[in-house]
């Protein structure tokens, strides 16, 4: 079974803190994704990576950065957390060349106070 | 703007009834249309998916109907069960670009 794990299920941080969210997948997938999930807005893509050290901006990259030093690991960084970044963060992975099914981790509920 | 529009936002169905969730898309380059199911505290998981060369796909109680000319597709859940209570997301994908609908929270009452 594909497994995507995320470093924390719940996280509470203060405004201005630097926040690291980590994601690891065990299926040797080329693609990895970071989404945020907000009620009524569905899943919005923050960044994705199709290879080690490669990254592409998604729809809402402002205030975020990413790092992919190893194929299995994809990190999301909030340089200076703000209250409007309180959300559920989901990591996903998939093969680069079809099928395009994305496998999701359990999510990290981040609260910024 | 949202490239995939999903309705309704929430749905309440009696046990044994049919649940229907609808989605519409704009980009005709989309060629893969999955539905994801998400239970509270879990990440979304693939439920069923269809490609535009067929108009319907059925897996157990779950059926996708696809209308290419109208750029619409829908999920039908037959004989809905309380265990089906979850949030459902439709999506549309072209290569590695996957766009999600806003989600439908389904509640099946016993």
PDB file of C-alpha atoms in Angstrom:
ATOM      1  CA  UNK A   1       0.000   0.000   0.000  1.00  0.00           C
ATOM      2  CA  UNK A   2       1.132   3.520  -0.779  1.00  0.00           C
ATOM      3  CA  UNK A   3       1.949   5.446   2.297  1.00  0.00           C
ATOM      4  CA  UNK A   4       2.241   9.202   2.593  1.00  0.00           C
ATOM      5  CA  UNK A   5       3.101  10.425   6.038  1.00  0.00           C
ATOM      6  CA  UNK A   6       3.147  13.934   7.429  1.00  0.00           C
ATOM      7  CA  UNK A   7       5.286  14.953  10.357  1.00  0.00           C
ATOM      8  CA  UNK A   8       2.535  16.374  12.554  1.00  0.00           C
ATOM      9  CA  UNK A   9      -1.228  15.944  12.785  1.00  0.00           C
ATOM     10  CA  UNK A  10      -1.754  19.126  14.785  1.00  0.00           C
ATOM     11  CA  UNK A  11       0.470  22.142  15.126  1.00  0.00           C
ATOM     12  CA  UNK A  12       0.026  25.441  16.953  1.00  0.00           C
ATOM     13  CA  UNK A  13       2.413  28.263  16.146  1.00  0.00           C
ATOM     14  CA  UNK A  14       2.658  31.950  16.890  1.00  0.00           C
ATOM     15  CA  UNK A  15       2.509  34.740  14.340  1.00  0.00           C
ATOM     16  CA  UNK A  16       5.930  35.381  12.840  1.00  0.00           C
ATOM     17  CA  UNK A  17       7.341  31.948  13.595  1.00  0.00           C
ATOM     18  CA  UNK A  18       9.026  29.887  10.896  1.00  0.00           C
ATOM     19  CA  UNK A  19       7.101  26.659  10.377  1.00  0.00           C
ATOM     20  CA  UNK A  20       8.248  23.435   8.734  1.00  0.00           C
ATOM     21  CA  UNK A  21       5.809  20.796   7.536  1.00  0.00           C
ATOM     22  CA  UNK A  22       7.355  17.572   6.318  1.00  0.00           C
ATOM     23  CA  UNK A  23       5.984  14.884   4.056  1.00  0.00           C
ATOM     24  CA  UNK A  24       7.444  11.482   3.199  1.00  0.00           C
ATOM     25  CA  UNK A  25       6.191   8.962   0.624  1.00  0.00           C
ATOM     26  CA  UNK A  26       7.315   5.387   0.152  1.00  0.00           C
ATOM     27  CA  UNK A  27       6.161   4.679  -3.421  1.00  0.00           C
ATOM     28  CA  UNK A  28       9.091   6.154  -5.329  1.00  0.00           C
ATOM     29  CA  UNK A  29       6.718   8.720  -6.852  1.00  0.00           C
ATOM     30  CA  UNK A  30       8.283  11.480  -8.911  1.00  0.00           C
ATOM     31  CA  UNK A  31       5.608  14.069  -8.148  1.00  0.00           C
ATOM     32  CA  UNK A  32       4.846  15.541  -4.769  1.00  0.00           C
ATOM     33  CA  UNK A  33       2.308  18.225  -3.930  1.00  0.00           C
ATOM     34  CA  UNK A  34       1.321  20.544  -1.106  1.00  0.00           C
ATOM     35  CA  UNK A  35      -2.288  21.689  -0.829  1.00  0.00           C
ATOM     36  CA  UNK A  36      -4.209  23.656   1.700  1.00  0.00           C
ATOM     37  CA  UNK A  37      -7.809  22.724   2.428  1.00  0.00           C
ATOM     38  CA  UNK A  38     -10.302  25.320   3.609  1.00  0.00           C
ATOM     39  CA  UNK A  39     -14.086  24.902   3.976  1.00  0.00           C
ATOM     40  CA  UNK A  40     -15.920  25.873   0.810  1.00  0.00           C
ATOM     41  CA  UNK A  41     -12.704  26.291  -1.154  1.00  0.00           C
ATOM     42  CA  UNK A  42     -11.701  22.681  -1.659  1.00  0.00           C
ATOM     43  CA  UNK A  43      -8.048  21.852  -2.168  1.00  0.00           C
ATOM     44  CA  UNK A  44      -5.825  24.602  -3.461  1.00  0.00           C
ATOM     45  CA  UNK A  45      -2.347  23.839  -4.760  1.00  0.00           C
ATOM     46  CA  UNK A  46       0.493  25.677  -3.051  1.00  0.00           C
ATOM     47  CA  UNK A  47       3.548  24.088  -4.698  1.00  0.00           C
ATOM     48  CA  UNK A  48       4.447  20.914  -6.459  1.00  0.00           C
ATOM     49  CA  UNK A  49       7.666  19.164  -7.349  1.00  0.00           C
ATOM     50  CA  UNK A  50       8.252  16.739 -10.227  1.00  0.00           C
ATOM     51  CA  UNK A  51      11.804  15.823  -9.314  1.00  0.00           C
ATOM     52  CA  UNK A  52      14.457  16.303  -6.682  1.00  0.00           C
ATOM     53  CA  UNK A  53      15.404  19.958  -6.293  1.00  0.00           C
ATOM     54  CA  UNK A  54      12.668  20.957  -8.776  1.00  0.00           C
ATOM     55  CA  UNK A  55       9.633  22.985  -7.754  1.00  0.00           C
ATOM     56  CA  UNK A  56       6.760  24.765  -9.420  1.00  0.00           C
ATOM     57  CA  UNK A  57       4.388  27.335  -7.962  1.00  0.00           C
ATOM     58  CA  UNK A  58       0.777  26.397  -7.659  1.00  0.00           C
ATOM     59  CA  UNK A  59      -2.186  28.708  -7.319  1.00  0.00           C
ATOM     60  CA  UNK A  60      -1.400  30.174  -3.890  1.00  0.00           C
ATOM     61  CA  UNK A  61       2.385  30.155  -3.312  1.00  0.00           C
ATOM     62  CA  UNK A  62       2.604  33.516  -1.538  1.00  0.00           C
ATOM     63  CA  UNK A  63       3.986  33.189   1.979  1.00  0.00           C
ATOM     64  CA  UNK A  64       5.240  29.635   1.377  1.00  0.00           C
ATOM     65  CA  UNK A  65       8.371  27.967   0.115  1.00  0.00           C
ATOM     66  CA  UNK A  66       9.298  24.329  -0.412  1.00  0.00           C
ATOM     67  CA  UNK A  67      12.305  22.083  -0.377  1.00  0.00           C
ATOM     68  CA  UNK A  68      12.910  18.707  -2.000  1.00  0.00           C
ATOM     69  CA  UNK A  69      16.381  17.381  -1.341  1.00  0.00           C
ATOM     70  CA  UNK A  70      15.428  13.697  -1.566  1.00  0.00           C
ATOM     71  CA  UNK A  71      12.916  11.994  -3.812  1.00  0.00           C
ATOM     72  CA  UNK A  72      10.798  10.702  -0.954  1.00  0.00           C
ATOM     73  CA  UNK A  73      10.648  13.913   1.084  1.00  0.00           C
ATOM     74  CA  UNK A  74       8.934  17.229   0.387  1.00  0.00           C
ATOM     75  CA  UNK A  75       8.894  20.046   2.909  1.00  0.00           C
ATOM     76  CA  UNK A  76       6.622  23.058   3.103  1.00  0.00           C
ATOM     77  CA  UNK A  77       8.003  26.128   4.841  1.00  0.00           C
ATOM     78  CA  UNK A  78       6.061  29.070   6.168  1.00  0.00           C
ATOM     79  CA  UNK A  79       8.743  31.730   6.426  1.00  0.00           C
ATOM     80  CA  UNK A  80       6.789  33.944   8.824  1.00  0.00           C
ATOM     81  CA  UNK A  81       3.504  32.404   9.848  1.00  0.00           C
ATOM     82  CA  UNK A  82       0.408  34.574   9.789  1.00  0.00           C
ATOM     83  CA  UNK A  83      -3.098  33.964  11.111  1.00  0.00           C
ATOM     84  CA  UNK A  84      -4.494  33.651   7.570  1.00  0.00           C
ATOM     85  CA  UNK A  85      -2.321  30.571   7.126  1.00  0.00           C
ATOM     86  CA  UNK A  86      -4.372  28.705   9.708  1.00  0.00           C
ATOM     87  CA  UNK A  87      -5.604  25.755   7.686  1.00  0.00           C
ATOM     88  CA  UNK A  88      -5.404  22.055   6.963  1.00  0.00           C
ATOM     89  CA  UNK A  89      -2.316  21.210   4.924  1.00  0.00           C
ATOM     90  CA  UNK A  90      -2.312  18.100   2.766  1.00  0.00           C
ATOM     91  CA  UNK A  91       0.636  16.475   1.075  1.00  0.00           C
ATOM     92  CA  UNK A  92       0.184  14.170  -1.914  1.00  0.00           C
ATOM     93  CA  UNK A  93       2.324  12.194  -4.324  1.00  0.00           C
ATOM     94  CA  UNK A  94       1.876  10.581  -7.739  1.00  0.00           C
ATOM     95  CA  UNK A  95       3.735   9.107 -10.666  1.00  0.00           C
ATOM     96  CA  UNK A  96       4.887  11.653 -13.240  1.00  0.00           C
ATOM     97  CA  UNK A  97       3.632   9.692 -16.210  1.00  0.00           C
ATOM     98  CA  UNK A  98       0.116   8.374 -15.594  1.00  0.00           C
ATOM     99  CA  UNK A  99      -1.893   7.171 -13.878  1.00  0.00           C
ATOM    100  CA  UNK A 100      -2.452  10.522 -12.296  1.00  0.00           C
ATOM    101  CA  UNK A 101      -3.960   9.313  -9.085  1.00  0.00           C
ATOM    102  CA  UNK A 102      -2.668  11.333  -6.190  1.00  0.00           C
ATOM    103  CA  UNK A 103      -2.132   9.659  -2.833  1.00  0.00           C
ATOM    104  CA  UNK A 104      -2.704  11.895   0.145  1.00  0.00           C
ATOM    105  CA  UNK A 105      -1.286  12.025   3.621  1.00  0.00           C
ATOM    106  CA  UNK A 106      -3.538  12.446   6.673  1.00  0.00           C
ATOM    107  CA  UNK A 107      -3.034  16.201   6.799  1.00  0.00           C
ATOM    108  CA  UNK A 108      -1.619  18.668   9.310  1.00  0.00           C
ATOM    109  CA  UNK A 109      -4.049  20.993  11.049  1.00  0.00           C
ATOM    110  CA  UNK A 110      -2.029  24.192  11.580  1.00  0.00           C
ATOM    111  CA  UNK A 111      -3.276  26.935  13.855  1.00  0.00           C
ATOM    112  CA  UNK A 112      -1.422  30.249  13.911  1.00  0.00           C
ATOM    113  CA  UNK A 113      -2.238  32.446  16.899  1.00  0.00           C
TER     114      UNK A 113
ATOM    115  CA  UNK B   1     -11.315  31.248 -10.554  1.00  0.00           C
ATOM    116  CA  UNK B   2     -12.376  27.738  -9.778  1.00  0.00           C
ATOM    117  CA  UNK B   3     -11.864  25.507 -12.795  1.00  0.00           C
ATOM    118  CA  UNK B   4     -14.084  22.769 -11.416  1.00  0.00           C
ATOM    119  CA  UNK B   5     -17.449  23.719  -9.946  1.00  0.00           C
ATOM    120  CA  UNK B   6     -19.090  21.235  -7.595  1.00  0.00           C
ATOM    121  CA  UNK B   7     -22.607  21.124  -6.190  1.00  0.00           C
ATOM    122  CA  UNK B   8     -24.266  20.824  -3.790  1.00  0.00           C
ATOM    123  CA  UNK B   9     -22.087  22.008  -0.940  1.00  0.00           C
ATOM    124  CA  UNK B  10     -23.883  19.665   1.432  1.00  0.00           C
ATOM    125  CA  UNK B  11     -26.314  16.802   1.012  1.00  0.00           C
ATOM    126  CA  UNK B  12     -28.465  14.834   3.418  1.00  0.00           C
ATOM    127  CA  UNK B  13     -29.847  11.515   2.252  1.00  0.00           C
ATOM    128  CA  UNK B  14     -31.805   8.774   3.984  1.00  0.00           C
ATOM    129  CA  UNK B  15     -30.272   5.330   4.269  1.00  0.00           C
ATOM    130  CA  UNK B  16     -31.006   3.380   1.108  1.00  0.00           C
ATOM    131  CA  UNK B  17     -31.467   6.500  -1.001  1.00  0.00           C
ATOM    132  CA  UNK B  18     -29.439   7.758  -3.955  1.00  0.00           C
ATOM    133  CA  UNK B  19     -26.837  10.458  -3.452  1.00  0.00           C
ATOM    134  CA  UNK B  20     -25.979  12.590  -6.476  1.00  0.00           C
ATOM    135  CA  UNK B  21     -23.124  15.076  -6.650  1.00  0.00           C
ATOM    136  CA  UNK B  22     -22.469  17.151  -9.748  1.00  0.00           C
ATOM    137  CA  UNK B  23     -19.383  18.767 -11.201  1.00  0.00           C
ATOM    138  CA  UNK B  24     -18.700  20.965 -14.207  1.00  0.00           C
ATOM    139  CA  UNK B  25     -15.401  21.949 -15.772  1.00  0.00           C
ATOM    140  CA  UNK B  26     -14.173  24.465 -18.305  1.00  0.00           C
ATOM    141  CA  UNK B  27     -10.856  23.235 -19.637  1.00  0.00           C
ATOM    142  CA  UNK B  28     -11.394  20.774 -22.482  1.00  0.00           C
ATOM    143  CA  UNK B  29      -7.795  19.582 -22.089  1.00  0.00           C
ATOM    144  CA  UNK B  30      -8.740  17.714 -18.913  1.00  0.00           C
ATOM    145  CA  UNK B  31      -8.571  13.982 -19.578  1.00  0.00           C
ATOM    146  CA  UNK B  32      -8.898  12.304 -16.203  1.00  0.00           C
ATOM    147  CA  UNK B  33     -11.776  12.811 -13.780  1.00  0.00           C
ATOM    148  CA  UNK B  34     -11.424  11.261 -10.327  1.00  0.00           C
ATOM    149  CA  UNK B  35     -13.628  11.399  -7.277  1.00  0.00           C
ATOM    150  CA  UNK B  36     -12.049  11.443  -3.850  1.00  0.00           C
ATOM    151  CA  UNK B  37     -13.661  10.506  -0.546  1.00  0.00           C
ATOM    152  CA  UNK B  38     -12.479  12.072   2.688  1.00  0.00           C
ATOM    153  CA  UNK B  39     -13.443  10.978   6.185  1.00  0.00           C
ATOM    154  CA  UNK B  40     -12.892  13.309   9.158  1.00  0.00           C
ATOM    155  CA  UNK B  41      -9.271  13.338  10.258  1.00  0.00           C
ATOM    156  CA  UNK B  42      -8.092  11.570   7.102  1.00  0.00           C
ATOM    157  CA  UNK B  43      -6.661  12.659   3.793  1.00  0.00           C
ATOM    158  CA  UNK B  44      -8.721  12.253   0.611  1.00  0.00           C
ATOM    159  CA  UNK B  45      -8.608   8.812  -0.987  1.00  0.00           C
ATOM    160  CA  UNK B  46      -9.434   7.905  -4.564  1.00  0.00           C
ATOM    161  CA  UNK B  47     -12.928   6.452  -4.843  1.00  0.00           C
ATOM    162  CA  UNK B  48     -13.488   6.071  -8.582  1.00  0.00           C
ATOM    163  CA  UNK B  49     -12.213   7.750 -11.751  1.00  0.00           C
ATOM    164  CA  UNK B  50     -13.180   8.029 -15.403  1.00  0.00           C
ATOM    165  CA  UNK B  51     -11.586   9.047 -18.663  1.00  0.00           C
ATOM    166  CA  UNK B  52     -13.576  10.980 -21.301  1.00  0.00           C
ATOM    167  CA  UNK B  53     -13.708   8.130 -23.791  1.00  0.00           C
ATOM    168  CA  UNK B  54     -16.523   6.481 -21.811  1.00  0.00           C
ATOM    169  CA  UNK B  55     -19.803   7.926 -20.591  1.00  0.00           C
ATOM    170  CA  UNK B  56     -20.225   5.847 -17.466  1.00  0.00           C
ATOM    171  CA  UNK B  57     -18.176   3.835 -15.010  1.00  0.00           C
ATOM    172  CA  UNK B  58     -19.564   1.733 -12.217  1.00  0.00           C
ATOM    173  CA  UNK B  59     -17.811   0.233  -9.228  1.00  0.00           C
ATOM    174  CA  UNK B  60     -20.129  -1.399  -6.770  1.00  0.00           C
ATOM    175  CA  UNK B  61     -22.623   1.186  -5.510  1.00  0.00           C
ATOM    176  CA  UNK B  62     -20.651   4.076  -7.011  1.00  0.00           C
ATOM    177  CA  UNK B  63     -21.182   5.292 -10.575  1.00  0.00           C
ATOM    178  CA  UNK B  64     -19.657   8.181 -12.501  1.00  0.00           C
ATOM    179  CA  UNK B  65     -21.709   9.602 -15.354  1.00  0.00           C
ATOM    180  CA  UNK B  66     -19.764  11.707 -17.809  1.00  0.00           C
ATOM    181  CA  UNK B  67     -21.125  14.131 -20.414  1.00  0.00           C
ATOM    182  CA  UNK B  68     -18.259  15.371 -22.558  1.00  0.00           C
ATOM    183  CA  UNK B  69     -20.299  17.773 -24.675  1.00  0.00           C
ATOM    184  CA  UNK B  70     -21.754  19.472 -21.594  1.00  0.00           C
ATOM    185  CA  UNK B  71     -18.424  19.310 -19.735  1.00  0.00           C
ATOM    186  CA  UNK B  72     -20.173  17.808 -16.750  1.00  0.00           C
ATOM    187  CA  UNK B  73     -19.771  14.692 -14.664  1.00  0.00           C
ATOM    188  CA  UNK B  74     -21.518  13.350 -11.632  1.00  0.00           C
ATOM    189  CA  UNK B  75     -21.185  10.784  -8.875  1.00  0.00           C
ATOM    190  CA  UNK B  76     -24.127   8.589  -7.990  1.00  0.00           C
ATOM    191  CA  UNK B  77     -24.108   6.574  -4.786  1.00  0.00           C
ATOM    192  CA  UNK B  78     -26.812   3.922  -4.845  1.00  0.00           C
ATOM    193  CA  UNK B  79     -28.285   2.446  -1.663  1.00  0.00           C
ATOM    194  CA  UNK B  80     -26.492   5.092   0.409  1.00  0.00           C
ATOM    195  CA  UNK B  81     -25.277   3.921   3.805  1.00  0.00           C
ATOM    196  CA  UNK B  82     -24.367   5.811   6.990  1.00  0.00           C
ATOM    197  CA  UNK B  83     -20.777   4.681   6.405  1.00  0.00           C
ATOM    198  CA  UNK B  84     -20.792   6.728   3.186  1.00  0.00           C
ATOM    199  CA  UNK B  85     -21.045   9.915   5.253  1.00  0.00           C
ATOM    200  CA  UNK B  86     -17.936  11.852   4.230  1.00  0.00           C
ATOM    201  CA  UNK B  87     -16.793  14.764   2.119  1.00  0.00           C
ATOM    202  CA  UNK B  88     -16.537  14.065  -1.592  1.00  0.00           C
ATOM    203  CA  UNK B  89     -14.330  15.965  -3.994  1.00  0.00           C
ATOM    204  CA  UNK B  90     -14.479  15.812  -7.747  1.00  0.00           C
ATOM    205  CA  UNK B  91     -11.364  16.652  -9.702  1.00  0.00           C
ATOM    206  CA  UNK B  92     -10.209  17.113 -13.260  1.00  0.00           C
ATOM    207  CA  UNK B  93      -6.691  16.561 -14.467  1.00  0.00           C
ATOM    208  CA  UNK B  94      -4.504  17.109 -17.465  1.00  0.00           C
ATOM    209  CA  UNK B  95      -1.108  15.448 -17.072  1.00  0.00           C
ATOM    210  CA  UNK B  96       0.036  16.529 -13.621  1.00  0.00           C
ATOM    211  CA  UNK B  97      -2.292  19.501 -13.261  1.00  0.00           C
ATOM    212  CA  UNK B  98      -5.204  18.376 -11.081  1.00  0.00           C
ATOM    213  CA  UNK B  99      -8.000  20.778 -10.129  1.00  0.00           C
ATOM    214  CA  UNK B 100     -10.422  20.030  -7.336  1.00  0.00           C
ATOM    215  CA  UNK B 101     -13.997  21.011  -6.714  1.00  0.00           C
ATOM    216  CA  UNK B 102     -14.949  22.685  -3.442  1.00  0.00           C
ATOM    217  CA  UNK B 103     -16.293  19.478  -1.933  1.00  0.00           C
ATOM    218  CA  UNK B 104     -19.671  18.089  -0.887  1.00  0.00           C
ATOM    219  CA  UNK B 105     -20.370  17.014   2.655  1.00  0.00           C
ATOM    220  CA  UNK B 106     -22.656  13.993   2.494  1.00  0.00           C
ATOM    221  CA  UNK B 107     -24.632  12.866   5.516  1.00  0.00           C
ATOM    222  CA  UNK B 108     -26.575   9.628   5.279  1.00  0.00           C
ATOM    223  CA  UNK B 109     -29.198   9.367   8.005  1.00  0.00           C
ATOM    224  CA  UNK B 110     -30.008   5.904   9.382  1.00  0.00           C
TER     225      UNK B 110
END
